[in-house]
Coordinates of C-alpha atoms in Angstrom, one line a residue:
Chain A
X1 CA -21.9 148.9 246.2
X2 CA -20.1 149.5 249.4
X3 CA -17.4 151.8 248.1
X4 CA -18.5 155.4 247.8
X5 CA -19.9 156.4 244.4
X6 CA -17.7 159.1 242.9
X7 CA -20.3 160.2 240.5
X8 CA -23.1 160.7 243.0
X9 CA -23.7 164.1 244.4
X10 CA -24.6 164.9 247.9
X11 CA -27.5 167.4 248.5
X12 CA -27.1 171.0 249.7
X13 CA -29.9 173.4 250.4
X14 CA -29.6 176.8 248.7
X15 CA -30.4 179.2 251.5
X16 CA -30.1 182.5 249.5
X17 CA -28.7 184.3 246.5
X18 CA -27.1 187.7 246.7
X19 CA -26.3 189.8 243.6
X20 CA -22.7 190.9 243.7
X21 CA -22.5 192.6 240.2
X22 CA -25.0 192.5 237.3
X23 CA -23.2 189.3 235.9
X24 CA -22.1 187.7 239.3
X25 CA -24.1 186.3 242.2
X26 CA -23.1 184.5 245.4
X27 CA -25.0 181.4 246.4
X28 CA -25.2 180.6 250.1
X29 CA -25.5 176.9 250.7
X30 CA -26.0 174.7 253.7
X31 CA -25.3 171.0 254.1
X32 CA -26.9 168.3 256.4
X33 CA -23.5 167.1 257.3
X34 CA -20.2 168.8 257.8
X35 CA -18.4 169.4 254.5
X36 CA -14.6 169.5 254.5
X37 CA -12.5 171.1 251.8
X38 CA -9.0 172.7 251.6
X39 CA -8.6 176.3 250.3
X40 CA -8.3 176.3 246.5
X41 CA -10.1 173.0 246.1
X42 CA -13.2 173.0 244.0
X43 CA -16.7 171.3 243.9
X44 CA -18.9 170.1 241.1
X45 CA -22.3 171.7 241.4
X46 CA -25.3 170.0 239.9
X47 CA -28.6 171.7 239.1
X48 CA -30.8 168.7 239.0
X49 CA -31.6 167.5 235.5
X50 CA -29.8 170.6 234.0
X51 CA -26.1 170.3 234.3
X52 CA -23.1 170.4 236.4
X53 CA -20.1 172.9 236.6
X54 CA -17.0 173.4 238.8
X55 CA -16.6 176.2 241.2
X56 CA -14.1 176.9 244.0
X57 CA -16.0 177.9 247.1
X58 CA -15.5 181.6 248.0
X59 CA -16.3 181.0 251.7
X60 CA -13.8 180.0 254.5
X61 CA -12.8 176.2 254.6
X62 CA -13.1 176.6 258.4
X63 CA -16.8 176.9 258.1
X64 CA -18.0 173.4 257.7
X65 CA -21.8 173.6 257.7
X66 CA -22.2 176.2 255.2
X67 CA -20.5 177.0 251.9
X68 CA -20.6 180.1 249.5
X69 CA -20.1 179.9 245.8
X70 CA -19.7 183.1 243.8
X71 CA -20.6 182.3 240.1
X72 CA -20.3 184.6 237.0
X73 CA -23.0 184.1 234.4
X74 CA -21.0 182.6 231.4
X75 CA -22.6 179.6 229.9
X76 CA -25.5 177.2 230.0
X77 CA -25.2 176.0 233.6
X78 CA -24.2 179.3 235.1
X79 CA -27.2 180.9 233.3
X80 CA -29.5 178.4 235.1
X81 CA -27.6 179.0 238.3
X82 CA -28.5 182.6 238.1
X83 CA -32.2 181.9 237.7
X84 CA -32.2 180.2 241.1
X85 CA -33.9 182.2 243.9
X86 CA -33.0 180.3 247.0
X87 CA -34.9 177.3 248.5
X88 CA -33.8 174.8 245.7
X89 CA -31.7 171.7 246.3
X90 CA -28.2 171.5 244.6
X91 CA -26.0 168.6 244.2
X92 CA -22.3 168.7 245.2
X93 CA -19.5 166.5 244.5
X94 CA -16.0 166.9 245.7
X95 CA -14.0 168.6 247.0
X96 CA -11.6 167.9 244.1
X97 CA -8.1 169.0 243.3
X98 CA -5.1 170.0 245.2
X99 CA -5.7 173.6 246.3
X100 CA -3.2 176.1 247.8
X101 CA -0.4 174.7 249.8
X102 CA -0.8 177.3 252.5
X103 CA 2.0 175.7 254.8
X104 CA 4.5 176.6 252.1
X105 CA 3.6 180.3 252.5
X106 CA 4.4 180.5 256.1
X107 CA 7.0 183.3 257.0
X108 CA 6.8 184.8 253.5
X109 CA 5.5 187.9 252.1
X110 CA 2.5 187.1 249.9
X111 CA 1.0 189.0 246.9
X112 CA -2.4 188.0 245.8
X113 CA -3.4 189.3 242.4
X114 CA -7.0 189.0 241.4
X115 CA -9.5 190.2 238.8
X116 CA -13.2 189.9 238.1
X117 CA -14.8 186.7 239.4
X118 CA -11.3 185.5 240.1
X119 CA -11.7 187.0 243.6
X120 CA -14.0 184.0 244.5
X121 CA -11.2 181.4 245.2
X122 CA -9.1 184.2 246.5
X123 CA -11.5 185.2 249.1
X124 CA -11.4 181.6 250.3
X125 CA -7.7 181.7 250.4
X126 CA -7.6 185.1 252.3
X127 CA -10.1 183.6 254.9
X128 CA -7.7 180.7 255.3
X129 CA -4.5 183.0 255.6
X130 CA -6.3 185.3 258.0
X131 CA -7.1 182.3 260.4
X132 CA -3.4 182.2 261.1
X133 CA -2.4 185.8 260.1
X134 CA 0.6 185.9 262.2
X135 CA 2.3 183.2 260.2
X136 CA 2.7 185.4 257.2
X137 CA 5.0 188.4 257.0
X138 CA 2.5 190.5 255.1
X139 CA -0.5 189.8 252.7
X140 CA -0.6 192.4 249.8
X141 CA -3.9 192.1 248.1
X142 CA -4.2 193.7 244.6
X143 CA -7.7 193.5 243.1
X144 CA -8.9 194.8 239.9
X145 CA -12.3 195.1 238.2
X146 CA -13.6 196.8 235.1
X147 CA -15.6 199.5 237.0
X148 CA -16.2 200.1 240.8
X149 CA -19.6 198.4 240.3
X150 CA -17.9 195.2 239.0
X151 CA -16.2 194.5 242.3
X152 CA -17.6 191.4 244.3
X153 CA -17.7 191.4 248.0
X154 CA -18.0 195.3 248.4
X155 CA -18.8 194.8 252.0
X156 CA -15.8 192.7 252.7
X157 CA -13.1 195.4 251.9
X158 CA -13.7 197.5 255.0
X159 CA -13.0 194.2 257.0
X160 CA -9.7 193.6 255.2
X161 CA -8.5 197.1 255.6
X162 CA -8.8 196.5 259.5
X163 CA -6.4 193.7 259.4
X164 CA -2.9 194.3 260.5
X165 CA -0.9 192.4 258.0
X166 CA -3.1 193.1 255.1
X167 CA -2.2 195.6 252.5
X168 CA -5.2 196.2 250.1
X169 CA -4.9 197.9 246.8
X170 CA -7.6 198.2 244.2
X171 CA -7.7 199.4 240.6
X172 CA -10.5 199.8 238.0
X173 CA -10.3 200.0 234.3
X174 CA -12.7 202.7 234.1
X175 CA -13.5 204.9 237.2
X176 CA -16.7 206.7 238.3
X177 CA -16.9 210.0 240.1
X178 CA -16.7 208.4 243.6
X179 CA -13.6 206.3 242.9
X180 CA -10.5 207.6 244.6
X181 CA -8.2 204.6 244.1
X182 CA -6.1 203.4 241.3
X183 CA -7.3 203.5 237.6
X184 CA -5.7 201.1 235.2
X185 CA -5.2 197.3 234.6
X186 CA -4.7 195.4 237.8
X187 CA -0.9 194.8 237.1
X188 CA -0.2 198.6 237.6
X189 CA -0.8 197.9 241.3
X190 CA 2.3 195.6 241.4
X191 CA 4.5 198.8 240.7
X192 CA 3.1 200.4 243.8
X193 CA 4.5 197.6 246.1
X194 CA 7.9 197.8 247.8
X195 CA 8.6 194.1 248.3
X196 CA 11.4 191.5 248.0
X197 CA 10.3 190.1 244.8
X198 CA 12.7 187.2 244.7
X199 CA 11.4 185.7 247.9
X200 CA 7.7 186.4 247.9
X201 CA 4.7 184.1 247.1
X202 CA 2.4 185.4 244.4
X203 CA -1.1 184.0 243.8
X204 CA -2.9 185.0 240.7
X205 CA -6.5 184.3 239.8
X206 CA -8.6 186.1 237.2
X207 CA -9.5 186.2 233.5
X208 CA -6.9 184.4 231.2
X209 CA -5.6 187.6 229.7
X210 CA -5.1 189.0 233.4
X211 CA -3.4 185.8 234.4
X212 CA -1.0 186.1 231.5
X213 CA 0.0 189.7 231.8
X214 CA 0.0 189.5 235.6
X215 CA 2.4 186.5 235.5
X216 CA 4.7 188.2 232.9
X217 CA 4.8 191.4 235.0
X218 CA 5.6 189.3 238.2
X219 CA 8.5 187.6 236.4
X220 CA 9.8 190.9 235.1
X221 CA 9.8 192.2 238.6
X222 CA 11.8 189.3 239.8
X223 CA 9.4 186.9 241.2
X224 CA 10.5 183.2 240.9
X225 CA 8.7 180.9 238.5
X226 CA 8.1 178.3 241.4
X227 CA 6.6 180.9 243.6
X228 CA 3.8 182.1 241.2
X229 CA 0.6 180.1 241.9
X230 CA -2.0 180.2 239.2
X231 CA -5.5 178.9 239.2
X232 CA -6.2 177.4 235.8
X233 CA -9.6 177.5 234.2
X234 CA -10.5 174.4 232.2
X235 CA -13.5 172.6 230.9
X236 CA -14.1 169.9 233.5
X237 CA -16.7 167.2 233.7
X238 CA -15.9 164.5 236.1
X239 CA -13.4 166.5 238.5
X240 CA -11.7 163.1 239.1
X241 CA -8.9 162.9 236.6
X242 CA -10.9 160.4 234.3
X243 CA -13.0 162.1 231.8
X244 CA -10.1 163.9 229.9
X245 CA -11.8 167.2 229.3
X246 CA -9.4 169.3 231.5
X247 CA -6.3 167.6 230.1
X248 CA -3.3 170.1 229.8
X249 CA -0.4 168.2 228.4
X250 CA 0.8 165.9 231.1
X251 CA -1.8 167.2 233.6
X252 CA -5.4 166.7 234.4
X253 CA -6.1 170.1 235.8
X254 CA -8.9 168.8 238.0
X255 CA -6.6 166.3 239.8
X256 CA -3.1 167.7 239.6
X257 CA -4.4 171.2 239.9
X258 CA -6.4 173.4 239.6
X259 CA -3.6 175.4 241.3
X260 CA -0.3 175.1 239.6
X261 CA 3.0 177.0 239.9
X262 CA 4.2 178.8 236.8
X263 CA 7.3 176.5 236.4
X264 CA 5.1 173.4 236.4
X265 CA 3.1 174.5 233.3
X266 CA 5.3 177.2 231.6
X267 CA 6.2 174.8 228.7
X268 CA 2.5 173.9 227.8
X269 CA 1.5 176.0 224.7
X270 CA -2.2 176.6 225.8
X271 CA -2.0 177.8 229.4
X272 CA -3.3 181.3 228.6
X273 CA -6.0 180.1 226.3
Chain B
X1 CA -1.9 126.7 236.5
X2 CA -2.0 123.7 234.2
X3 CA -3.7 124.0 230.9
X4 CA -6.9 122.3 229.8
X5 CA -8.1 121.0 226.4
X6 CA -11.4 119.9 225.1
X7 CA -12.8 119.0 221.6
X8 CA -14.5 121.9 220.1
X9 CA -17.9 120.4 219.7
X10 CA -17.9 119.5 223.5
X11 CA -16.7 123.1 224.3
X12 CA -19.6 124.6 222.2
X13 CA -22.0 122.3 224.0
X14 CA -20.6 123.4 227.4
X15 CA -20.9 127.0 226.5
X16 CA -24.5 126.5 225.3
X17 CA -25.4 125.2 228.8
X18 CA -23.6 128.0 230.5
X19 CA -25.7 130.5 228.6
X20 CA -28.3 129.9 231.3
X21 CA -25.9 131.4 233.9
X22 CA -23.8 133.9 232.0
X23 CA -24.3 136.5 229.2
X24 CA -21.6 135.1 226.8
X25 CA -20.2 137.4 224.1
X26 CA -18.0 136.0 221.3
X27 CA -16.8 137.1 217.7
X28 CA -19.3 136.2 215.0
X29 CA -18.4 136.8 211.4
X30 CA -20.6 139.1 209.5
X31 CA -20.2 139.8 205.6
X32 CA -17.1 141.9 206.0
X33 CA -16.4 142.2 209.7
X34 CA -16.1 140.3 212.9
X35 CA -17.7 141.5 216.1
X36 CA -18.9 140.3 219.5
X37 CA -22.4 139.2 219.6
X38 CA -24.4 138.0 222.6
X39 CA -24.5 134.2 222.1
X40 CA -27.6 132.1 221.8
X41 CA -27.6 128.2 221.8
X42 CA -28.0 128.5 218.0
X43 CA -25.0 130.8 217.4
X44 CA -22.4 129.0 219.7
X45 CA -21.2 126.9 216.9
X46 CA -20.6 130.0 214.7
X47 CA -18.0 131.6 217.0
X48 CA -14.9 132.6 215.1
X49 CA -11.8 131.9 217.1
X50 CA -8.2 133.2 217.0
X51 CA -9.0 135.8 214.2
X52 CA -8.2 139.4 214.4
X53 CA -10.2 141.2 215.6
X54 CA -13.7 142.3 216.9
X55 CA -14.6 145.6 215.5
X56 CA -15.7 146.7 219.0
X57 CA -12.8 147.4 221.4
X58 CA -13.0 145.3 224.6
X59 CA -13.2 148.6 226.7
X60 CA -17.0 148.7 225.8
X61 CA -17.6 145.9 228.2
X62 CA -16.3 147.9 231.2
X63 CA -16.9 151.4 230.0
X64 CA -20.1 151.3 227.9
X65 CA -21.1 153.8 225.5
X66 CA -23.7 155.2 227.9
X67 CA -24.1 154.2 231.5
X68 CA -26.1 155.7 234.4
X69 CA -23.5 155.9 237.1
X70 CA -25.8 157.0 239.9
X71 CA -28.7 154.6 239.8
X72 CA -27.5 151.1 240.6
X73 CA -28.2 148.5 238.2
X74 CA -27.8 144.7 238.5
X75 CA -26.4 142.8 235.7
X76 CA -25.7 139.2 235.0
X77 CA -22.0 138.1 234.9
X78 CA -20.7 138.5 231.4
X79 CA -18.1 136.3 229.6
X80 CA -16.2 137.7 226.8
X81 CA -14.6 135.2 224.6
X82 CA -12.1 136.3 221.8
X83 CA -10.3 139.5 223.3
X84 CA -7.1 140.1 221.3
X85 CA -3.9 140.9 222.9
X86 CA -4.0 144.7 221.7
X87 CA -7.4 145.1 223.6
X88 CA -6.0 143.3 226.8
X89 CA -2.9 145.4 226.9
X90 CA -5.3 148.5 226.7
X91 CA -6.9 147.4 229.9
X92 CA -3.7 148.4 231.7
X93 CA -4.1 152.1 230.9
X94 CA -7.8 152.0 231.6
X95 CA -7.4 150.4 235.0
X96 CA -4.8 153.0 235.9
X97 CA -7.3 155.7 235.0
X98 CA -10.5 154.2 236.5
X99 CA -9.1 152.3 239.4
X100 CA -6.0 153.9 240.7
X101 CA -5.6 156.8 243.1
X102 CA -8.1 158.6 245.4
X103 CA -11.2 158.2 243.1
X104 CA -12.3 154.6 242.4
X105 CA -14.9 154.2 239.5
X106 CA -17.0 151.6 241.2
X107 CA -19.0 150.9 238.0
X108 CA -15.8 150.1 236.0
X109 CA -14.4 148.2 238.9
X110 CA -17.6 146.1 239.3
X111 CA -17.6 145.3 235.5
X112 CA -13.9 144.3 235.6
X113 CA -14.5 142.0 238.7
X114 CA -17.6 140.3 237.3
X115 CA -16.6 139.9 233.8
X116 CA -14.7 136.7 232.7
X117 CA -12.4 137.6 230.0
X118 CA -11.2 134.9 227.7
X119 CA -8.3 136.2 225.5
X120 CA -7.3 134.5 222.2
X121 CA -4.3 134.1 220.2
X122 CA -4.4 135.9 216.9
X123 CA -3.4 133.3 214.5
X124 CA -3.7 135.5 211.5
X125 CA -2.9 139.1 210.8
X126 CA -5.0 142.0 209.3
X127 CA -3.6 144.8 206.9
X128 CA -3.5 147.4 209.8
X129 CA -2.4 145.0 212.7
X130 CA 0.8 146.3 214.2
X131 CA 0.8 145.3 218.0
X132 CA 4.5 144.0 217.8
X133 CA 5.7 147.6 216.7
X134 CA 4.8 148.6 220.3
X135 CA 6.3 145.6 221.9
X136 CA 3.0 143.7 222.3
X137 CA 2.8 140.0 221.7
X138 CA 0.0 138.9 219.4
X139 CA -1.3 136.5 222.0
X140 CA -2.7 137.0 225.5
X141 CA -0.1 137.4 228.2
X142 CA -2.1 139.1 230.9
X143 CA -5.4 141.0 231.8
X144 CA -7.5 138.0 231.1
X145 CA -8.8 135.0 232.9
X146 CA -8.1 132.3 230.2
X147 CA -6.1 132.3 227.1
X148 CA -7.7 130.3 224.3
X149 CA -6.3 128.8 221.2
X150 CA -7.7 126.3 218.9
X151 CA -5.7 123.6 216.9
X152 CA -6.4 120.1 215.8
X153 CA -10.1 120.4 216.4
X154 CA -9.2 121.1 220.1
X155 CA -9.7 124.1 222.3
X156 CA -6.6 124.7 224.5
X157 CA -7.6 126.6 227.6
X158 CA -4.8 128.2 229.7
X159 CA -6.3 129.5 232.9
X160 CA -4.6 132.6 234.2
X161 CA -6.8 133.3 237.2
X162 CA -8.7 131.4 239.7
X163 CA -11.9 132.8 238.2
X164 CA -10.8 131.5 234.8
X165 CA -10.1 128.0 236.2
X166 CA -13.5 127.9 237.8
X167 CA -15.2 128.9 234.6
X168 CA -13.4 126.0 232.8
X169 CA -14.6 123.6 235.4
X170 CA -18.3 124.9 235.1
X171 CA -18.2 123.5 231.5
X172 CA -18.9 120.2 233.2
X173 CA -17.6 118.3 230.2
X174 CA -16.5 114.7 230.8
X175 CA -13.8 114.6 228.2
X176 CA -12.1 117.8 229.6
X177 CA -8.3 117.1 229.7
X178 CA -6.3 118.7 232.4
X179 CA -2.5 118.3 232.5
X180 CA 0.6 118.8 230.5
X181 CA -0.1 119.7 226.9
X182 CA 2.6 119.9 224.2
X183 CA 2.4 123.6 223.0
X184 CA 5.2 123.2 220.4
X185 CA 2.8 123.6 217.6
X186 CA 1.2 126.7 219.1
X187 CA 4.6 128.3 220.0
X188 CA 5.6 127.8 216.3
X189 CA 2.3 129.4 215.2
X190 CA 2.9 132.4 217.5
X191 CA 6.3 132.9 216.2
X192 CA 5.1 132.7 212.6
X193 CA 2.5 135.4 213.3
X194 CA 5.0 137.6 215.1
X195 CA 7.4 137.3 212.2
X196 CA 4.6 138.1 209.8
X197 CA 3.7 141.3 211.8
X198 CA 7.4 142.3 212.0
X199 CA 7.8 142.0 208.3
X200 CA 4.5 143.7 207.5
X201 CA 5.4 146.6 209.6
X202 CA 9.0 146.7 209.1
X203 CA 9.1 150.4 208.2
X204 CA 6.8 151.5 210.9
X205 CA 8.6 153.4 213.8
X206 CA 8.2 152.1 217.3
X207 CA 6.5 154.1 220.1
X208 CA 9.8 155.8 221.2
X209 CA 10.6 157.0 217.8
X210 CA 6.9 158.0 217.2
X211 CA 6.9 160.0 220.3
X212 CA 10.0 162.0 219.1
X213 CA 8.3 162.5 215.8
X214 CA 5.1 163.8 217.3
X215 CA 6.8 166.3 219.6
X216 CA 8.9 167.6 216.5
X217 CA 6.1 167.6 213.8
X218 CA 5.3 170.9 212.4
X219 CA 1.8 172.3 212.2
X220 CA 1.8 171.8 208.4
X221 CA 1.7 168.0 208.7
X222 CA -1.2 168.1 211.1
X223 CA -3.1 170.5 208.8
X224 CA -2.5 168.3 205.8
X225 CA -3.9 165.3 207.4
X226 CA -6.6 167.1 209.2
X227 CA -7.9 168.3 205.8
X228 CA -10.2 165.2 205.4
X229 CA -11.2 164.9 209.1
X230 CA -14.8 165.5 209.8
X231 CA -14.6 165.3 213.6
X232 CA -16.8 162.2 213.7
X233 CA -14.9 160.8 216.6
X234 CA -14.9 157.2 215.2
X235 CA -11.2 156.9 215.8
X236 CA -11.8 157.4 219.5
X237 CA -14.9 155.4 219.7
X238 CA -13.1 152.3 218.4
X239 CA -9.8 152.9 220.2
X240 CA -9.3 150.5 223.0
X241 CA -7.5 153.1 225.2
X242 CA -9.6 156.2 224.6
X243 CA -11.3 156.8 228.0
X244 CA -12.8 160.3 227.7
X245 CA -16.4 160.9 228.6
X246 CA -19.0 163.5 229.5
X247 CA -21.3 163.4 232.5
X248 CA -24.7 164.3 231.3
X249 CA -27.4 165.1 233.9
X250 CA -30.8 163.5 234.3
X251 CA -33.6 164.3 236.8
X252 CA -33.1 162.8 240.3
X253 CA -29.4 164.0 240.4
X254 CA -28.6 161.0 238.1
X255 CA -25.5 161.1 235.8
X256 CA -25.1 159.5 232.4
X257 CA -21.4 158.7 231.7
X258 CA -21.2 159.1 228.0
X259 CA -18.3 158.5 225.8
X260 CA -16.7 161.8 224.5
X261 CA -13.6 162.6 222.6
X262 CA -11.1 165.4 222.0
X263 CA -12.0 165.1 218.4
X264 CA -15.2 166.8 218.8
X265 CA -15.5 170.5 218.5
X266 CA -15.7 172.3 221.9
X267 CA -14.4 169.3 224.0
X268 CA -12.1 171.7 225.9
X269 CA -14.1 174.9 225.5
X270 CA -14.6 176.9 228.7
X271 CA -17.6 179.0 229.7
X272 CA -15.7 182.2 228.8
X273 CA -15.3 181.0 225.3
X274 CA -11.6 180.0 225.1
X275 CA -10.9 176.7 223.4
X276 CA -7.4 175.4 223.2
X277 CA -8.5 172.7 220.7
X278 CA -10.8 175.0 218.6
X279 CA -8.9 174.2 215.3
X280 CA -9.4 170.9 213.8
X281 CA -5.7 170.2 213.2
X282 CA -4.9 170.9 216.9
X283 CA -7.5 168.3 217.8
X284 CA -5.9 165.8 215.3
X285 CA -2.5 166.5 216.8
X286 CA -3.8 166.2 220.3
X287 CA -4.8 162.7 219.7
X288 CA -1.3 161.8 218.7
X289 CA 0.3 163.7 221.6
X290 CA -2.2 162.0 224.0
X291 CA -1.3 158.6 222.6
X292 CA 2.4 158.9 222.3
X293 CA 3.6 161.8 224.7
X294 CA 1.1 162.6 227.5
X295 CA -0.2 159.2 228.4
X296 CA 3.3 157.5 228.5
X297 CA 4.6 160.4 230.6
X298 CA 1.6 160.3 233.0
X299 CA 1.2 156.5 233.4
X300 CA 4.2 155.0 231.9
X301 CA 1.8 153.1 229.7
X302 CA 1.6 153.3 225.9
X303 CA -1.8 154.4 224.7
X304 CA -1.8 153.0 221.3
X305 CA -1.6 149.2 221.2
X306 CA -1.4 148.9 217.5
X307 CA -4.9 147.4 216.8
X308 CA -5.2 149.5 213.7
X309 CA -9.0 150.1 214.2
X310 CA -8.6 153.8 213.8
X311 CA -7.3 153.4 210.3
X312 CA -10.2 151.2 209.3
X313 CA -12.8 153.3 211.0
X314 CA -11.7 156.7 209.5
X315 CA -14.1 158.1 206.9
X316 CA -11.7 160.8 206.0
X317 CA -9.2 158.0 205.1
X318 CA -6.7 159.3 207.7
X319 CA -4.0 156.6 208.0
X320 CA -2.4 156.8 211.5
X321 CA 0.5 154.8 210.3
X322 CA 1.2 157.1 207.2
X323 CA 1.1 160.1 209.6
X324 CA 3.6 158.5 211.8
X325 CA 5.9 157.4 209.0
X326 CA 5.9 160.8 207.6
X327 CA 6.7 162.7 211.0
X328 CA 9.5 160.2 211.8
X329 CA 11.0 160.1 208.2
X330 CA 13.9 162.7 208.9
X331 CA 14.6 161.6 212.5

């Protein structure tokens, strides 16, 4: 067959594995050939003979020869992922999906609302935004976790704080004795912002319950439906808009998403499930 | 293209010779059903023509139950005789899904290109046939290489593609007639079948009305009909348009593309545990939304071609047309 086989993975080397939290690890991969993806797109990762699962890279799309994936232990394939030590070969198909339309965010103020392992695709997005930082008015980052220990990318935050246009706020559901930032669900961070709600871009990624209440709060504050970008989590198999697993009404989340604006999907009954 | 005709015994002899070159499948009658069988020289004369309908949907030739889609396989060219119009129309949607857009499924494409499809008129109807309800004619109009009908001991072959015409010429039969054929008789038969289908299904809502009924249906109706559903997935397996599959991993980074269906539990379940189709009645409703709302919206194609196989296959005796009649009764 001369055409590319859409089902055949290309091989990546797993260089190392870093534990972010007790349930989340970041996998550092390198490719033999440059691999191009847009921020917010995802890849299908195969553990040979075991299974395949979709992840959005957490590294910058400007880095072509390496890729990082941050994975929470949540099911069969992710359990097996967490058993990997480094040195193994993984299969990658993709990139798939539409990702974030960064050019639409130019000259706007941005709010990035993330929770838990939802920080993974958002880190990829933030790296993209920071490549052209002067094109955005301000980048407000609101991150939440259950406890301080449950934050991924602990070493990354000091770097973010040094950025001129970045405003970073963090909250935890349950603080420890060293925590001197906000305590509460991540949406309380929104109340601390002084922003022009009707004209900003909001990007939300996290557990379904956080996505739901985050979106509802953004709407209450005056954010426009078409300016709220949501990363939808769905069961995916092929990633190509063919196998049907990620069907959500008139969309295949893999092909038409995984990033949707709220107004695109608000009428579908199951978006928060 | 001009039609051909040939006496049926010469046609069978020609097919028998071509078995050396092709894997030829055609409907063979079993005790209480008709289905495609791989022909042998001995079974060529037992082929049943112009009867609805093989139990297996045509999609199985292009989208097999189980297929290794990483390791390349070489297969002989297939010839499929006896595809009914409902199955041919279903290929429109499958082609859109597997061939259109950025991601071309080369396995499906190869099977489509290398298979010679001979569609046939349905010159009879079965209890659950209802293609005309959705605007589909009970005879081949497209998506096949040859349209075949038999009358007066003659096989009438209308080539629709160059590939089809080449196959007819490969029959290498001396008495193959090529030229103008008086189709008055066939046209009358077609009209008669069409009328029978219309009368048989006169109370069945069309696809537009069905769409409205599905959207407005209350959960109570889905719950009522889901009461006897056992999630066996037979309705999806025998559906000519159901295309869902699961990629199953094998050592060597190989993938098996295996039929799957939204009727199975956990089809949409995500790793964190959420499952929009957790409840059985949601899965049943999803089937109807997919066929009459989502697929028409996404592709502009209907996803039910009125073959009626899902009614015949359901061990819970769920009758699709009863559901549709009920959800549309007050519209």
